[in-house]
Tab-separated table of C-alpha atoms in Angstrom:
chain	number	residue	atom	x	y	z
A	1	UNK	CA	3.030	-32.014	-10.153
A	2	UNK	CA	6.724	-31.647	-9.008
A	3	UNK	CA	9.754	-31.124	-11.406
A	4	UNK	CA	11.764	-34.869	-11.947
A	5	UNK	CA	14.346	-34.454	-10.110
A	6	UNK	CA	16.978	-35.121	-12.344
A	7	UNK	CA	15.717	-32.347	-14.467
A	8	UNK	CA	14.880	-29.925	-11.449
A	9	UNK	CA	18.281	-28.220	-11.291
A	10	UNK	CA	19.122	-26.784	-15.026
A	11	UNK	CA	22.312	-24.641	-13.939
A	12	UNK	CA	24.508	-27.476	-15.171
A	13	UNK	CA	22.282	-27.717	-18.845
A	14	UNK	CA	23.109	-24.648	-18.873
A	15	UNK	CA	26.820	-25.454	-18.625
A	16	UNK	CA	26.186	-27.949	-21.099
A	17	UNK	CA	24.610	-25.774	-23.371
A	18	UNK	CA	27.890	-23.575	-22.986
A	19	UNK	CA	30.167	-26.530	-24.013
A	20	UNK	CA	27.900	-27.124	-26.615
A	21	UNK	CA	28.255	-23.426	-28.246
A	22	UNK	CA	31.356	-22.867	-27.515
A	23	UNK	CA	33.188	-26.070	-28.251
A	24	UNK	CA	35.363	-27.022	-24.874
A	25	UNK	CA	34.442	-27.082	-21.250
A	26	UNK	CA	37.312	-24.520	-20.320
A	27	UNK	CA	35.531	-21.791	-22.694
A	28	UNK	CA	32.340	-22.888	-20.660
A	29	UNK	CA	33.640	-22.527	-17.760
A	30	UNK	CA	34.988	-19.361	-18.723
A	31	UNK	CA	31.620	-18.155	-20.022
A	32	UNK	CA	29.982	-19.399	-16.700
A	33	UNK	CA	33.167	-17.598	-14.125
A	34	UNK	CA	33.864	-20.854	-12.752
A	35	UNK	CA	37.102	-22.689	-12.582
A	36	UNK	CA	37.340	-25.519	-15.619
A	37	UNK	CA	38.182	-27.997	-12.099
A	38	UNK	CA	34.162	-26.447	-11.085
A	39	UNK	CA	32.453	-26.812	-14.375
A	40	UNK	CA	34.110	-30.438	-14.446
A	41	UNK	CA	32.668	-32.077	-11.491
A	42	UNK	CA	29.515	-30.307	-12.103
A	43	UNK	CA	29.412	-31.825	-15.645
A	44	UNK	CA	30.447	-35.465	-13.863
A	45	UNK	CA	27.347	-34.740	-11.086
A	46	UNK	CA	25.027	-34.325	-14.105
A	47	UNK	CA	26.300	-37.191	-15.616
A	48	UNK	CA	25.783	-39.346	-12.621
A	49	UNK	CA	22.277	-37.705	-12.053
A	50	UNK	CA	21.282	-38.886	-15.550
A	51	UNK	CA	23.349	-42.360	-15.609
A	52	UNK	CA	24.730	-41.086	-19.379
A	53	UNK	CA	27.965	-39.955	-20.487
A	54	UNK	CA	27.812	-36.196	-21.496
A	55	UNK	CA	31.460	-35.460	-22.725
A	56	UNK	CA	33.730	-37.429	-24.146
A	57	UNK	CA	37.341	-36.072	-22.189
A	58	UNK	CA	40.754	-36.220	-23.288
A	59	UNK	CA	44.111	-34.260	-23.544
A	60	UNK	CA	42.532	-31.751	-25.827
A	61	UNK	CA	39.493	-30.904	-23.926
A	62	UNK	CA	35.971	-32.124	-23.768
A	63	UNK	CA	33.434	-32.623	-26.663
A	64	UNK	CA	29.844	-33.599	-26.317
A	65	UNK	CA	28.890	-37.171	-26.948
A	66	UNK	CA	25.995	-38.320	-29.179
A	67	UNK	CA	23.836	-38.721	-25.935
A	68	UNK	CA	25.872	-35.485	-24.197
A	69	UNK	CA	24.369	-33.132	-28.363
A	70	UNK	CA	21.008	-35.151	-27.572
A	71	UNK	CA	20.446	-33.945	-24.280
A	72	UNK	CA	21.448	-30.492	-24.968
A	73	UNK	CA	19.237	-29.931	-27.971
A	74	UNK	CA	16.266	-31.424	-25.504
A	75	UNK	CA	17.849	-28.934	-22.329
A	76	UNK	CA	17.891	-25.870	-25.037
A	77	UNK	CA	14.226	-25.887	-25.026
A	78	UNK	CA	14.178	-25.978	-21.494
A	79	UNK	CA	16.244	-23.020	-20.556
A	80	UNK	CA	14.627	-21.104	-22.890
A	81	UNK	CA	11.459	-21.632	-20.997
A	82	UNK	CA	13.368	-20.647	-17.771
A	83	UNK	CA	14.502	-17.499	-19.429
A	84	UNK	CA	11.213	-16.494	-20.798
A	85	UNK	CA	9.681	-17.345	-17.607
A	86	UNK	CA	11.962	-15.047	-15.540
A	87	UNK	CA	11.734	-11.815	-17.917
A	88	UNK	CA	7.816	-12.557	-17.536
A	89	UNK	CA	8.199	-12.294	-13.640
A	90	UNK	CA	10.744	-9.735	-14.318
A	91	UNK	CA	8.480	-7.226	-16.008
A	92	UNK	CA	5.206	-8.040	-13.762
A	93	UNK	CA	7.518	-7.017	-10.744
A	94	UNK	CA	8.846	-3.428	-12.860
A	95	UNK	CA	5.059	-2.818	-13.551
A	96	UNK	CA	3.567	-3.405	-10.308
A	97	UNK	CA	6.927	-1.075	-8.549
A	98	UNK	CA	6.003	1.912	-11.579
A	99	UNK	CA	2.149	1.653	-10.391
A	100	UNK	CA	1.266	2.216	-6.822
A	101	UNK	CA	-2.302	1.758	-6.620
A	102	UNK	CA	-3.230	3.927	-3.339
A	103	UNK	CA	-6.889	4.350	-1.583
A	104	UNK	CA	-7.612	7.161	0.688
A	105	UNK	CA	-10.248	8.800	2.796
A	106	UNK	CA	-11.826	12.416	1.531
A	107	UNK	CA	-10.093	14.295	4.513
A	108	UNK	CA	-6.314	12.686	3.652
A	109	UNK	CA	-6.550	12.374	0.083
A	110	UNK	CA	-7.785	16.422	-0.072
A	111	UNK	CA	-5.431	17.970	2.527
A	112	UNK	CA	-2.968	15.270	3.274
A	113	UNK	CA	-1.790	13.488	0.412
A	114	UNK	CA	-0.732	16.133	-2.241
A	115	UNK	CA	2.263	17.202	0.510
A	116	UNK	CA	3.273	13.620	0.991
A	117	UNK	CA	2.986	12.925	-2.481
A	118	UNK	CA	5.061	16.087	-3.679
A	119	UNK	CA	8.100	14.178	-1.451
A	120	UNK	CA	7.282	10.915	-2.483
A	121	UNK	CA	7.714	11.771	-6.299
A	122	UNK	CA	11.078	13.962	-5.446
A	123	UNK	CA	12.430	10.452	-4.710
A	124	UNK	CA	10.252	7.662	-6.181
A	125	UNK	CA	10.521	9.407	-9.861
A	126	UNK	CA	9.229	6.305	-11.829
A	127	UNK	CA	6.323	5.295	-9.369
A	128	UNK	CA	3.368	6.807	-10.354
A	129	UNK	CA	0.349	7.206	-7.995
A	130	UNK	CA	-3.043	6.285	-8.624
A	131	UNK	CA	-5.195	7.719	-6.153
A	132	UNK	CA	-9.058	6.451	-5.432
A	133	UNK	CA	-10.946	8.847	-3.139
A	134	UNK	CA	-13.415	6.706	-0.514
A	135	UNK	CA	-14.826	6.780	3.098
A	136	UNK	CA	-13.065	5.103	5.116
A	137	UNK	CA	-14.884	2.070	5.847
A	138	UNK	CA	-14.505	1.410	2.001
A	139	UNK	CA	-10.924	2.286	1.644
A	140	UNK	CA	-10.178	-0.743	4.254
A	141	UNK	CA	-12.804	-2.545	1.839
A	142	UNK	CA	-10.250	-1.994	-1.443
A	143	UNK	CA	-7.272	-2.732	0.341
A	144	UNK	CA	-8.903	-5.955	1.733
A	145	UNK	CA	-9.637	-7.092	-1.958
A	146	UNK	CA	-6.277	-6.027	-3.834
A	147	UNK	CA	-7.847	-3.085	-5.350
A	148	UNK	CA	-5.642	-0.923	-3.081
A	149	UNK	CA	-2.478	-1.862	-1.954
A	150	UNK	CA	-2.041	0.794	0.608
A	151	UNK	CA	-4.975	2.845	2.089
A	152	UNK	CA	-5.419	5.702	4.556
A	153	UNK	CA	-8.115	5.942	6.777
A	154	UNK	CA	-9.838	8.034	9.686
A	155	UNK	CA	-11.773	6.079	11.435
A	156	UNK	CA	-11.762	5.545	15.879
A	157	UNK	CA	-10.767	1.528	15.075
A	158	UNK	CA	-8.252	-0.035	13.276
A	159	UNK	CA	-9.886	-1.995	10.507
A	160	UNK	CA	-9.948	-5.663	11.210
A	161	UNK	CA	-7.956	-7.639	9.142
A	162	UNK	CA	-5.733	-5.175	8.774
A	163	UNK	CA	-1.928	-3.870	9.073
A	164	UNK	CA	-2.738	-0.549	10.529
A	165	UNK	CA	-0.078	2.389	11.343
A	166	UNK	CA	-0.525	5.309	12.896
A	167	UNK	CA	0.751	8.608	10.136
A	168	UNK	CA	-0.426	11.900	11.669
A	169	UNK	CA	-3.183	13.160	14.667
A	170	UNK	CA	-6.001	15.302	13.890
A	171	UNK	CA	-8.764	17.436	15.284
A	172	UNK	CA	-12.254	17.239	14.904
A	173	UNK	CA	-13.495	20.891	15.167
A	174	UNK	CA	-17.281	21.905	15.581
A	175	UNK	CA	-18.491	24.679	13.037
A	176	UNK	CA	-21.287	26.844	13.124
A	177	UNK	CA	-22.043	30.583	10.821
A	178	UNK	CA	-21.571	33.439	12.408
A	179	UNK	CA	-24.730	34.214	14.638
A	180	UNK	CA	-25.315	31.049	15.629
A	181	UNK	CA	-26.732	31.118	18.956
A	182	UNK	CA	-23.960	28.373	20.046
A	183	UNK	CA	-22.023	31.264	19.706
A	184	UNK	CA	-22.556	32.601	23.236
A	185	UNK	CA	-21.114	29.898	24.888
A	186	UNK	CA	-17.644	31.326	23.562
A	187	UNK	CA	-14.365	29.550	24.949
A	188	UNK	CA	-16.472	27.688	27.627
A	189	UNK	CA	-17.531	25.417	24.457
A	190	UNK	CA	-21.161	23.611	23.811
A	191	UNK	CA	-22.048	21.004	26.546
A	192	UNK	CA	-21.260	17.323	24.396
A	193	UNK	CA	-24.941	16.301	25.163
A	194	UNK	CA	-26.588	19.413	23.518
A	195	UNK	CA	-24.241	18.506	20.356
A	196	UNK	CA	-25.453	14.688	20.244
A	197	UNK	CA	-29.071	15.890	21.028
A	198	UNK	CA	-28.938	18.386	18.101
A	199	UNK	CA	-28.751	17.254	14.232
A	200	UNK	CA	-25.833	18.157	12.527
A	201	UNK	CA	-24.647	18.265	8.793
A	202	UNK	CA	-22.760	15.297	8.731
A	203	UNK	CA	-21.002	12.949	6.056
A	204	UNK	CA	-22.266	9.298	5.201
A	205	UNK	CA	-22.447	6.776	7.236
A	206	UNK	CA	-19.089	5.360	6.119
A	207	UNK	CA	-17.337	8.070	6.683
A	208	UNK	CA	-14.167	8.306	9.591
A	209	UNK	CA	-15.029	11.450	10.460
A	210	UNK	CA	-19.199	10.939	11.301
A	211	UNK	CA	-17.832	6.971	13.132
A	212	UNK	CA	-15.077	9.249	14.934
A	213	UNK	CA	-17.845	11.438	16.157
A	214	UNK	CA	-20.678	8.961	16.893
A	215	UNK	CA	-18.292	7.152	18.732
A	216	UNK	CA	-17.129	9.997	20.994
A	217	UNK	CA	-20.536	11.184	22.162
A	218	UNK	CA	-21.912	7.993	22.522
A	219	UNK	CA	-18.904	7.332	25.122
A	220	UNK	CA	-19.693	10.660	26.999
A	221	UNK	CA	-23.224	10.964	26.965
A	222	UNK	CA	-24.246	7.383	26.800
A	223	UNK	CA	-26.752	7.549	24.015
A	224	UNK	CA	-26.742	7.811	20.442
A	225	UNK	CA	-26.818	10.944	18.587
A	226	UNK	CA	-29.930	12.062	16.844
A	227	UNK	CA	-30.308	11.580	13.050
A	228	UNK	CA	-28.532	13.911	11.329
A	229	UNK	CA	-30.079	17.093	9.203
A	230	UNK	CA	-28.186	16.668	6.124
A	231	UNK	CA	-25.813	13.661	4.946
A	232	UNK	CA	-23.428	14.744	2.252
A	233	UNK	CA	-20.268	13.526	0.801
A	234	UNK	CA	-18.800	16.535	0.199
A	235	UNK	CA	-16.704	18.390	2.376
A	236	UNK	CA	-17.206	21.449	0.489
A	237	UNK	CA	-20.603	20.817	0.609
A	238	UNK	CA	-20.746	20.968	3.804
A	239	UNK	CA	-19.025	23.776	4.581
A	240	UNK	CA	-20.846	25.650	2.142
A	241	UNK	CA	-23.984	24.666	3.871
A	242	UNK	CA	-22.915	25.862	7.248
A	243	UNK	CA	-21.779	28.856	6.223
A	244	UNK	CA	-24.949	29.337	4.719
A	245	UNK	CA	-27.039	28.752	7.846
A	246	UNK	CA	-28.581	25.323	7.168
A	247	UNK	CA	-26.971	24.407	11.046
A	248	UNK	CA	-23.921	22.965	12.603
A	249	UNK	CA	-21.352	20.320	11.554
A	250	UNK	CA	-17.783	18.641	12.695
A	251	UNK	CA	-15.310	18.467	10.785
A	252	UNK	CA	-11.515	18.040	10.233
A	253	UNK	CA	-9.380	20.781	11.134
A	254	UNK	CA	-7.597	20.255	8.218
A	255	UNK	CA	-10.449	20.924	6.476
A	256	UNK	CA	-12.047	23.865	8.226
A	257	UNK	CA	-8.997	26.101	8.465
A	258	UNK	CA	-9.533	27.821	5.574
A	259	UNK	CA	-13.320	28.759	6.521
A	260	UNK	CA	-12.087	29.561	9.745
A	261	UNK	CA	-9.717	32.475	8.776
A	262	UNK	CA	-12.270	33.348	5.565
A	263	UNK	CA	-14.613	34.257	8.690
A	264	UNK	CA	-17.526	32.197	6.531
A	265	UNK	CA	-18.003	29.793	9.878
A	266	UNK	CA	-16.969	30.007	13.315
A	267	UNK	CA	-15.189	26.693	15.297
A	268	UNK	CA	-15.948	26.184	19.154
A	269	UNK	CA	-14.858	23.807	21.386
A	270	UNK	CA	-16.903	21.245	22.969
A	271	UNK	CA	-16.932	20.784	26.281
A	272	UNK	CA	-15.108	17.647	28.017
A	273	UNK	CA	-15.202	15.849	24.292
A	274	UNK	CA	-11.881	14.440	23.442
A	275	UNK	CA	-11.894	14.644	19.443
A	276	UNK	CA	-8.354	14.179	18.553
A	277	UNK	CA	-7.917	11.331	16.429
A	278	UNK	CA	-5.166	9.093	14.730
A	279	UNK	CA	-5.100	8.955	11.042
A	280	UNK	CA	-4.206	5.643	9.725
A	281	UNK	CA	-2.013	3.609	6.925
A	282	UNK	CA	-3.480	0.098	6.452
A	283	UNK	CA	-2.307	-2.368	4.280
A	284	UNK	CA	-2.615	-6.807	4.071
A	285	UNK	CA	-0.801	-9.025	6.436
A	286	UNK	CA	-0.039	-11.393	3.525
A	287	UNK	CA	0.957	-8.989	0.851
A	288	UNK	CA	4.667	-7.347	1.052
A	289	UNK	CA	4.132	-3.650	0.929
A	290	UNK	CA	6.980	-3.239	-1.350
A	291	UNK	CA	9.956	-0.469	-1.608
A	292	UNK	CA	6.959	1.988	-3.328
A	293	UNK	CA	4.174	1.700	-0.665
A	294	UNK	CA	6.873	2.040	2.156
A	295	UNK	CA	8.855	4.853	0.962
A	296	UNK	CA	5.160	6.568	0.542
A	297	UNK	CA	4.664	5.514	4.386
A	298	UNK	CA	8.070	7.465	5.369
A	299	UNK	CA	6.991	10.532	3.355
A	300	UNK	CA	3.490	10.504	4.811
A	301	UNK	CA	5.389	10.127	8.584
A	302	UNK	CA	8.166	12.570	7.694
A	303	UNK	CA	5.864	15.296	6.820
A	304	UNK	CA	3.979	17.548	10.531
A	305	UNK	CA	0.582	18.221	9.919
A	306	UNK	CA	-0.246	21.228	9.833
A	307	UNK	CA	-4.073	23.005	10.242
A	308	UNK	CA	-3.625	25.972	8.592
């Protein structure tokens, strides 16, 4: 139901209130850093608002009458609501700015993130960053439900219902052990439909990386890629298991570097497959991203990748 509206402004209780404490509308006025000409036809607008006389006026100032005490003892309560009201609001807003709850995909939260975050706390000091770890298809699903006010994602489309902004490109790079007969092939790189037609070590089915892939192949060969040999969630997992000879897998080149120069796998190209990719910030169309969540953006923008 709406506020009466003679009661819906309380700025001039308030300057009622003042009289009322401090015993003359000049020291209210004084208290409020208005003119005593301001406070007084404020004090005659409220009076006219309420049809009552407030203060009773002559040469030596302005008292409250026994109507103007009545309605300030009833306003008192009032204010005091207001007040309570606003440091409620007040400290809601300082604890959501001091907690920025943050969602991101395994291959940004494990070789992105701790850079950006290392600039984002070198000028956010009093933010701190809770970090949940998903694929990306449920990363867009936390920020969608409030869980996550910002997330980062990998995958080829920008989730729908989403804010989505581009933060940093990436390469998918194809991984195999050492003596892998792919191997031959050399800088030439493996044909794209031997790759789909050949089962991989792959992540979940949520995961950016695997619907980056999928995608790719199924544009340039026109079928679907076999069923993959091994789902894991694990990067390191996977990794592990190439290196071990279980087969071949794609993955980030952010997240293969270190392999790569260990000489544990060996990347090829693949031939005529475009697998560069954008990685993505997402956020709600109806929340504000506040001054945390966009100062993380700049850092996350600010900062090259880099792939070892």
């Amino acid at each position: 139901m709406p506020l009466p509206r003679r009661v819906s402004d309380l700025a001039p209780f308030e300057l009622l209130l003042a009289v009322a404490r401090l015993g003359s509308l000049g020291a209210a006025a004084r208290d409020h850093g208005i003119s005593q000409p301001a406070a007084s036809s404020r004090m005659r607008q409220l009076e006219r608002r309420l049809g009552l006389t407030l203060l009773d006026r002559s040469p030596r100032g302005s008292t409250l009458t026994p109507e103007g005490a009545l309605v300030a003892d009833w306003a008192r309560a009032a204010t005091e609501a207001a007040a309570a009201l606003e440091a409620g609001i007040g400290s809601l807003a300082r604890a959501a700015h001091a907690r920025l709850p943050v969602a991101a995909s395994l291959t940004v939260a494990e070789y992105l993130l701790p850079h950006w975050l290392a600039r984002f706390h070198a000028v956010a000091r009093d933010t701190a960053v809770s970090l949940t770890t998903l694929n990306s298809e449920d990363v867009a699903a936390a920020v969608r439900s409030g869980a996550a006010r910002l997330g980062f994602v990998e995958g080829p489309e920008d989730p729908a219902g989403l804010v989505s902004r581009t933060v940093a490109r990436d390469t998918l790079t194809l991984i195999v052990p050492p003596g892998h007969p792919w191997t031959r092939y050399g800088a030439e790189g493996v044909p794209a439909a031997e790759l789909a037609a050949t089962p991989l070590i792959t992540r979940e089915a949520g995961s950016g990386t695997r619907r980056h892939l999928d995608r790719a192949l199924r544009l340039h060969t026109g079928e679907e890629p076999v069923p993959p040999l091994l789902e894991l969630s694990s990067t390191t997992a996977i990794k592990t298991a190439v290196g071990e000879g279980v087969g071949p897998a794609v993955l980030s080149s952010l997240a293969s570097a270190g392999d790569v120069a260990a000489g544990s796998v060996v990347p090829l190209p693949v031939r005529g497959l475009d697998l560069t990719r954008r990685l993505r910030a997402v956020h709600r169309p109806d929340r504000p991203l506040g001054e945390a969540a966009r100062t993380l953006l700049d850092c996350a923008r600010e900062l090259p990748v880099s792939h070892g």
